[in-house]
């Protein structure tokens, strides 16, 4: 079989695999809040953004990885790479000393986040964490290149994302810089979405938003959705879904795995332990969670007011509030 014919065969696999991914995402209910994203996921080719990724393999210390990539000389390996790209799973795209530093998020979670962003035509969006560029491509397809900015700290990541975007026909602004500072030159923004885990909400993001803007970000294994009142104030509650992301580069957040959990702790208790780490003793957090009826994520919120940023349960003022650091 010629290389050209093989490429055509892989193109057919990509089309069918992408259609199946769209079907799976739809069944998950991820974009129920905004069905307009279905056509976007059907149109944007994820495989152009993930030319290679790593999968775990058994070894002595449990940290072995195999790289799957589109340039493999083995046709079966190339097809395995391609089908993996369109599975509804996160893909490890960059490793450093065996540790994950960048990934392409699970597509159904990306779809849920984009739907919950509640964009409308003409919205200007800032994405924190460029990753592979795939999420920025989805935003650019929906809104247009000139309304989308994505920022990442590492030039290697932004250079790669820029190349992937161009290969797919998209040219949003790709900025190399500290995501905690936002990108004031391209604002003000109607929406900000982060694709990396935080321990607090950077006040610079709120300052770069228009009144009424929406900020969606991973925090403490959850997703906080804030509505901006003005350049110094924002408030909102968590979505009910779990979310695990690579930490925001340029910061040193505490990973959920470092929080003192007990074997068998319910996932929602682990969320509270992570959210209150450093401000509430683990045993106190457990007692609170049981006393308050084992609350789900949607009962928690975050408030930004000038220099103060805090999390809370049920009410932003009392009785249960914790500063975010």
GROMACS .gro file of N, CA and C in nm, residues 92-177:
model
  258
   92UNK      N    1  -0.159   1.276   2.787
   92UNK     CA    2  -0.034   1.336   2.837
   92UNK      C    3   0.053   1.376   2.719
   93UNK      N    4   0.078   1.505   2.704
   93UNK     CA    5   0.152   1.553   2.587
   93UNK      C    6   0.294   1.597   2.618
   94UNK      N    7   0.323   1.628   2.745
   94UNK     CA    8   0.460   1.666   2.782
   94UNK      C    9   0.492   1.610   2.920
   95UNK      N   10   0.608   1.549   2.928
   95UNK     CA   11   0.657   1.493   3.054
   95UNK      C   12   0.793   1.556   3.085
   96UNK      N   13   0.819   1.572   3.214
   96UNK     CA   14   0.950   1.620   3.259
   96UNK      C   15   0.993   1.534   3.376
   97UNK      N   16   1.101   1.459   3.357
   97UNK     CA   17   1.149   1.365   3.460
   97UNK      C   18   1.039   1.270   3.503
   98UNK      N   19   0.960   1.228   3.405
   98UNK     CA   20   0.854   1.132   3.433
   98UNK      C   21   0.726   1.191   3.487
   99UNK      N   22   0.724   1.323   3.512
   99UNK     CA   23   0.606   1.390   3.568
   99UNK      C   24   0.532   1.467   3.458
  100UNK      N   25   0.399   1.464   3.464
  100UNK     CA   26   0.316   1.532   3.367
  100UNK      C   27   0.325   1.683   3.385
  101UNK      N   28   0.357   1.756   3.277
  101UNK     CA   29   0.359   1.903   3.284
  101UNK      C   30   0.260   1.966   3.187
  102UNK      N   31   0.208   1.889   3.091
  102UNK     CA   32   0.109   1.946   3.000
  102UNK      C   33   0.028   1.831   2.941
  103UNK      N   34  -0.098   1.860   2.914
  103UNK     CA   35  -0.186   1.756   2.861
  103UNK      C   36  -0.293   1.817   2.775
  104UNK      N   37  -0.359   1.732   2.698
  104UNK     CA   38  -0.481   1.769   2.627
  104UNK      C   39  -0.596   1.711   2.707
  105UNK      N   40  -0.683   1.798   2.755
  105UNK     CA   41  -0.786   1.757   2.851
  105UNK      C   42  -0.887   1.661   2.789
  106UNK      N   43  -0.960   1.592   2.875
  106UNK     CA   44  -1.066   1.503   2.830
  106UNK      C   45  -1.169   1.582   2.749
  107UNK      N   46  -1.197   1.541   2.626
  107UNK     CA   47  -1.287   1.620   2.541
  107UNK      C   48  -1.424   1.649   2.602
  108UNK      N   49  -1.483   1.551   2.672
  108UNK     CA   50  -1.616   1.578   2.730
  108UNK      C   51  -1.608   1.683   2.840
  109UNK      N   52  -1.497   1.688   2.913
  109UNK     CA   53  -1.481   1.793   3.014
  109UNK      C   54  -1.458   1.928   2.946
  110UNK      N   55  -1.381   1.929   2.838
  110UNK     CA   56  -1.363   2.052   2.761
  110UNK      C   57  -1.498   2.102   2.710
  111UNK      N   58  -1.579   2.010   2.660
  111UNK     CA   59  -1.711   2.047   2.608
  111UNK      C   60  -1.798   2.104   2.719
  112UNK      N   61  -1.794   2.043   2.837
  112UNK     CA   62  -1.873   2.092   2.950
  112UNK      C   63  -1.828   2.234   2.987
  113UNK      N   64  -1.697   2.255   2.993
  113UNK     CA   65  -1.646   2.387   3.031
  113UNK      C   66  -1.683   2.492   2.928
  114UNK      N   67  -1.670   2.458   2.800
  114UNK     CA   68  -1.703   2.556   2.696
  114UNK      C   69  -1.852   2.588   2.698
  115UNK      N   70  -1.935   2.487   2.719
  115UNK     CA   71  -2.079   2.513   2.727
  115UNK      C   72  -2.112   2.600   2.847
  116UNK      N   73  -2.046   2.574   2.961
  116UNK     CA   74  -2.071   2.652   3.082
  116UNK      C   75  -2.011   2.792   3.073
  117UNK      N   76  -1.923   2.815   2.977
  117UNK     CA   77  -1.869   2.949   2.957
  117UNK      C   78  -1.977   3.045   2.905
  118UNK      N   79  -2.078   2.988   2.838
  118UNK     CA   80  -2.196   3.063   2.792
  118UNK      C   81  -2.158   3.181   2.703
  119UNK      N   82  -2.080   3.151   2.601
  119UNK     CA   83  -2.038   3.257   2.509
  119UNK      C   84  -2.154   3.299   2.420
  120UNK      N   85  -2.147   3.422   2.374
  120UNK     CA   86  -2.238   3.473   2.271
  120UNK      C   87  -2.154   3.536   2.161
  121UNK      N   88  -2.213   3.553   2.044
  121UNK     CA   89  -2.139   3.613   1.933
  121UNK      C   90  -2.082   3.749   1.975
  122UNK      N   91  -1.954   3.769   1.940
  122UNK     CA   92  -1.889   3.895   1.972
  122UNK      C   93  -1.814   3.896   2.104
  123UNK      N   94  -1.827   3.787   2.185
  123UNK     CA   95  -1.754   3.781   2.311
  123UNK      C   96  -1.604   3.770   2.287
  124UNK      N   97  -1.528   3.842   2.366
  124UNK     CA   98  -1.382   3.834   2.363
  124UNK      C   99  -1.338   3.743   2.477
  125UNK      N  100  -1.258   3.642   2.443
  125UNK     CA  101  -1.224   3.536   2.539
  125UNK      C  102  -1.073   3.527   2.559
  126UNK      N  103  -1.034   3.512   2.686
  126UNK     CA  104  -0.896   3.483   2.722
  126UNK      C  105  -0.889   3.342   2.779
  127UNK      N  106  -0.799   3.260   2.723
  127UNK     CA  107  -0.775   3.126   2.774
  127UNK      C  108  -0.641   3.125   2.847
  128UNK      N  109  -0.641   3.074   2.970
  128UNK     CA  110  -0.519   3.062   3.048
  128UNK      C  111  -0.471   2.917   3.038
  129UNK      N  112  -0.357   2.897   2.973
  129UNK     CA  113  -0.305   2.763   2.952
  129UNK      C  114  -0.328   2.718   2.809
  130UNK      N  115  -0.229   2.742   2.722
  130UNK     CA  116  -0.248   2.715   2.579
  130UNK      C  117  -0.250   2.567   2.547
  131UNK      N  118  -0.175   2.488   2.623
  131UNK     CA  119  -0.170   2.344   2.595
  131UNK      C  120  -0.132   2.317   2.451
  132UNK      N  121  -0.207   2.230   2.387
  132UNK     CA  122  -0.179   2.194   2.248
  132UNK      C  123  -0.234   2.296   2.149
  133UNK      N  124  -0.323   2.385   2.195
  133UNK     CA  125  -0.391   2.479   2.106
  133UNK      C  126  -0.530   2.433   2.067
  134UNK      N  127  -0.567   2.310   2.103
  134UNK     CA  128  -0.696   2.255   2.061
  134UNK      C  129  -0.814   2.335   2.117
  135UNK      N  130  -0.810   2.369   2.245
  135UNK     CA  131  -0.920   2.444   2.304
  135UNK      C  132  -0.933   2.582   2.242
  136UNK      N  133  -0.818   2.646   2.214
  136UNK     CA  134  -0.821   2.777   2.148
  136UNK      C  135  -0.881   2.765   2.008
  137UNK      N  136  -0.853   2.652   1.941
  137UNK     CA  137  -0.911   2.632   1.808
  137UNK      C  138  -1.063   2.619   1.815
  138UNK      N  139  -1.112   2.547   1.917
  138UNK     CA  140  -1.256   2.534   1.934
  138UNK      C  141  -1.321   2.671   1.956
  139UNK      N  142  -1.257   2.752   2.041
  139UNK     CA  143  -1.307   2.887   2.066
  139UNK      C  144  -1.301   2.972   1.940
  140UNK      N  145  -1.190   2.964   1.867
  140UNK     CA  146  -1.175   3.045   1.746
  140UNK      C  147  -1.275   3.003   1.639
  141UNK      N  148  -1.304   2.874   1.630
  141UNK     CA  149  -1.403   2.828   1.532
  141UNK      C  150  -1.540   2.885   1.564
  142UNK      N  151  -1.573   2.892   1.690
  142UNK     CA  152  -1.705   2.942   1.733
  142UNK      C  153  -1.714   3.095   1.723
  143UNK      N  154  -1.607   3.166   1.765
  143UNK     CA  155  -1.615   3.311   1.782
  143UNK      C  156  -1.538   3.391   1.678
  144UNK      N  157  -1.435   3.330   1.619
  144UNK     CA  158  -1.347   3.401   1.528
  144UNK      C  159  -1.210   3.424   1.588
  145UNK      N  160  -1.107   3.418   1.505
  145UNK     CA  161  -0.969   3.431   1.552
  145UNK      C  162  -0.945   3.558   1.632
  146UNK      N  163  -1.001   3.669   1.585
  146UNK     CA  164  -0.968   3.799   1.644
  146UNK      C  165  -1.027   3.820   1.782
  147UNK      N  166  -1.113   3.728   1.828
  147UNK     CA  167  -1.176   3.742   1.959
  147UNK      C  168  -1.118   3.647   2.064
  148UNK      N  169  -1.015   3.571   2.026
  148UNK     CA  170  -0.960   3.469   2.114
  148UNK      C  171  -0.812   3.494   2.139
  149UNK      N  172  -0.773   3.492   2.267
  149UNK     CA  173  -0.633   3.500   2.309
  149UNK      C  174  -0.604   3.383   2.401
  150UNK      N  175  -0.492   3.317   2.381
  150UNK     CA  176  -0.448   3.211   2.472
  150UNK      C  177  -0.307   3.241   2.518
  151UNK      N  178  -0.278   3.215   2.645
  151UNK     CA  179  -0.149   3.250   2.704
  151UNK      C  180  -0.090   3.131   2.779
  152UNK      N  181   0.042   3.117   2.770
  152UNK     CA  182   0.112   3.014   2.844
  152UNK      C  183   0.250   3.064   2.878
  153UNK      N  184   0.306   3.013   2.987
  153UNK     CA  185   0.433   3.062   3.037
  153UNK      C  186   0.553   3.016   2.955
  154UNK      N  187   0.545   2.897   2.898
  154UNK     CA  188   0.661   2.837   2.835
  154UNK      C  189   0.660   2.857   2.684
  155UNK      N  190   0.767   2.916   2.628
  155UNK     CA  191   0.775   2.939   2.483
  155UNK      C  192   0.761   2.809   2.403
  156UNK      N  193   0.813   2.699   2.454
  156UNK     CA  194   0.803   2.572   2.383
  156UNK      C  195   0.657   2.534   2.361
  157UNK      N  196   0.574   2.560   2.461
  157UNK     CA  197   0.432   2.526   2.451
  157UNK      C  198   0.360   2.622   2.357
  158UNK      N  199   0.385   2.753   2.370
  158UNK     CA  200   0.315   2.848   2.282
  158UNK      C  201   0.360   2.833   2.137
  159UNK      N  202   0.489   2.806   2.114
  159UNK     CA  203   0.535   2.785   1.977
  159UNK      C  204   0.465   2.664   1.915
  160UNK      N  205   0.455   2.557   1.992
  160UNK     CA  206   0.390   2.436   1.942
  160UNK      C  207   0.241   2.460   1.918
  161UNK      N  208   0.175   2.527   2.012
  161UNK     CA  209   0.031   2.556   1.996
  161UNK      C  210   0.007   2.642   1.873
  162UNK      N  211   0.093   2.741   1.853
  162UNK     CA  212   0.079   2.830   1.737
  162UNK      C  213   0.091   2.752   1.605
  163UNK      N  214   0.186   2.659   1.602
  163UNK     CA  215   0.204   2.577   1.482
  163UNK      C  216   0.082   2.488   1.458
  164UNK      N  217   0.034   2.422   1.564
  164UNK     CA  218  -0.084   2.336   1.549
  164UNK      C  219  -0.204   2.416   1.500
  165UNK      N  220  -0.225   2.533   1.558
  165UNK     CA  221  -0.338   2.617   1.518
  165UNK      C  222  -0.330   2.656   1.371
  166UNK      N  223  -0.211   2.696   1.329
  166UNK     CA  224  -0.193   2.735   1.188
  166UNK      C  225  -0.217   2.616   1.096
  167UNK      N  226  -0.169   2.498   1.135
  167UNK     CA  227  -0.191   2.378   1.052
  167UNK      C  228  -0.339   2.348   1.035
  168UNK      N  229  -0.417   2.382   1.139
  168UNK     CA  230  -0.561   2.357   1.133
  168UNK      C  231  -0.640   2.474   1.074
  169UNK      N  232  -0.568   2.583   1.041
  169UNK     CA  233  -0.635   2.698   0.978
  169UNK      C  234  -0.686   2.803   1.073
  170UNK      N  235  -0.634   2.806   1.197
  170UNK     CA  236  -0.679   2.904   1.297
  170UNK      C  237  -0.561   2.992   1.338
  171UNK      N  238  -0.591   3.120   1.364
  171UNK     CA  239  -0.486   3.213   1.404
  171UNK      C  240  -0.533   3.308   1.516
  172UNK      N  241  -0.574   3.254   1.628
  172UNK     CA  242  -0.600   3.340   1.744
  172UNK      C  243  -0.467   3.393   1.797
  173UNK      N  244  -0.472   3.489   1.887
  173UNK     CA  245  -0.349   3.541   1.947
  173UNK      C  246  -0.295   3.439   2.046
  174UNK      N  247  -0.168   3.402   2.029
  174UNK     CA  248  -0.099   3.309   2.120
  174UNK      C  249   0.013   3.387   2.187
  175UNK      N  250   0.004   3.404   2.317
  175UNK     CA  251   0.094   3.491   2.392
  175UNK      C  252   0.178   3.408   2.489
  176UNK      N  253   0.307   3.437   2.494
  176UNK     CA  254   0.395   3.375   2.594
  176UNK      C  255   0.406   3.469   2.714
  177UNK      N  256   0.362   3.423   2.828
  177UNK     CA  257   0.365   3.509   2.946
  177UNK      C  258   0.306   3.439   3.067
   0.00000   0.00000   0.00000
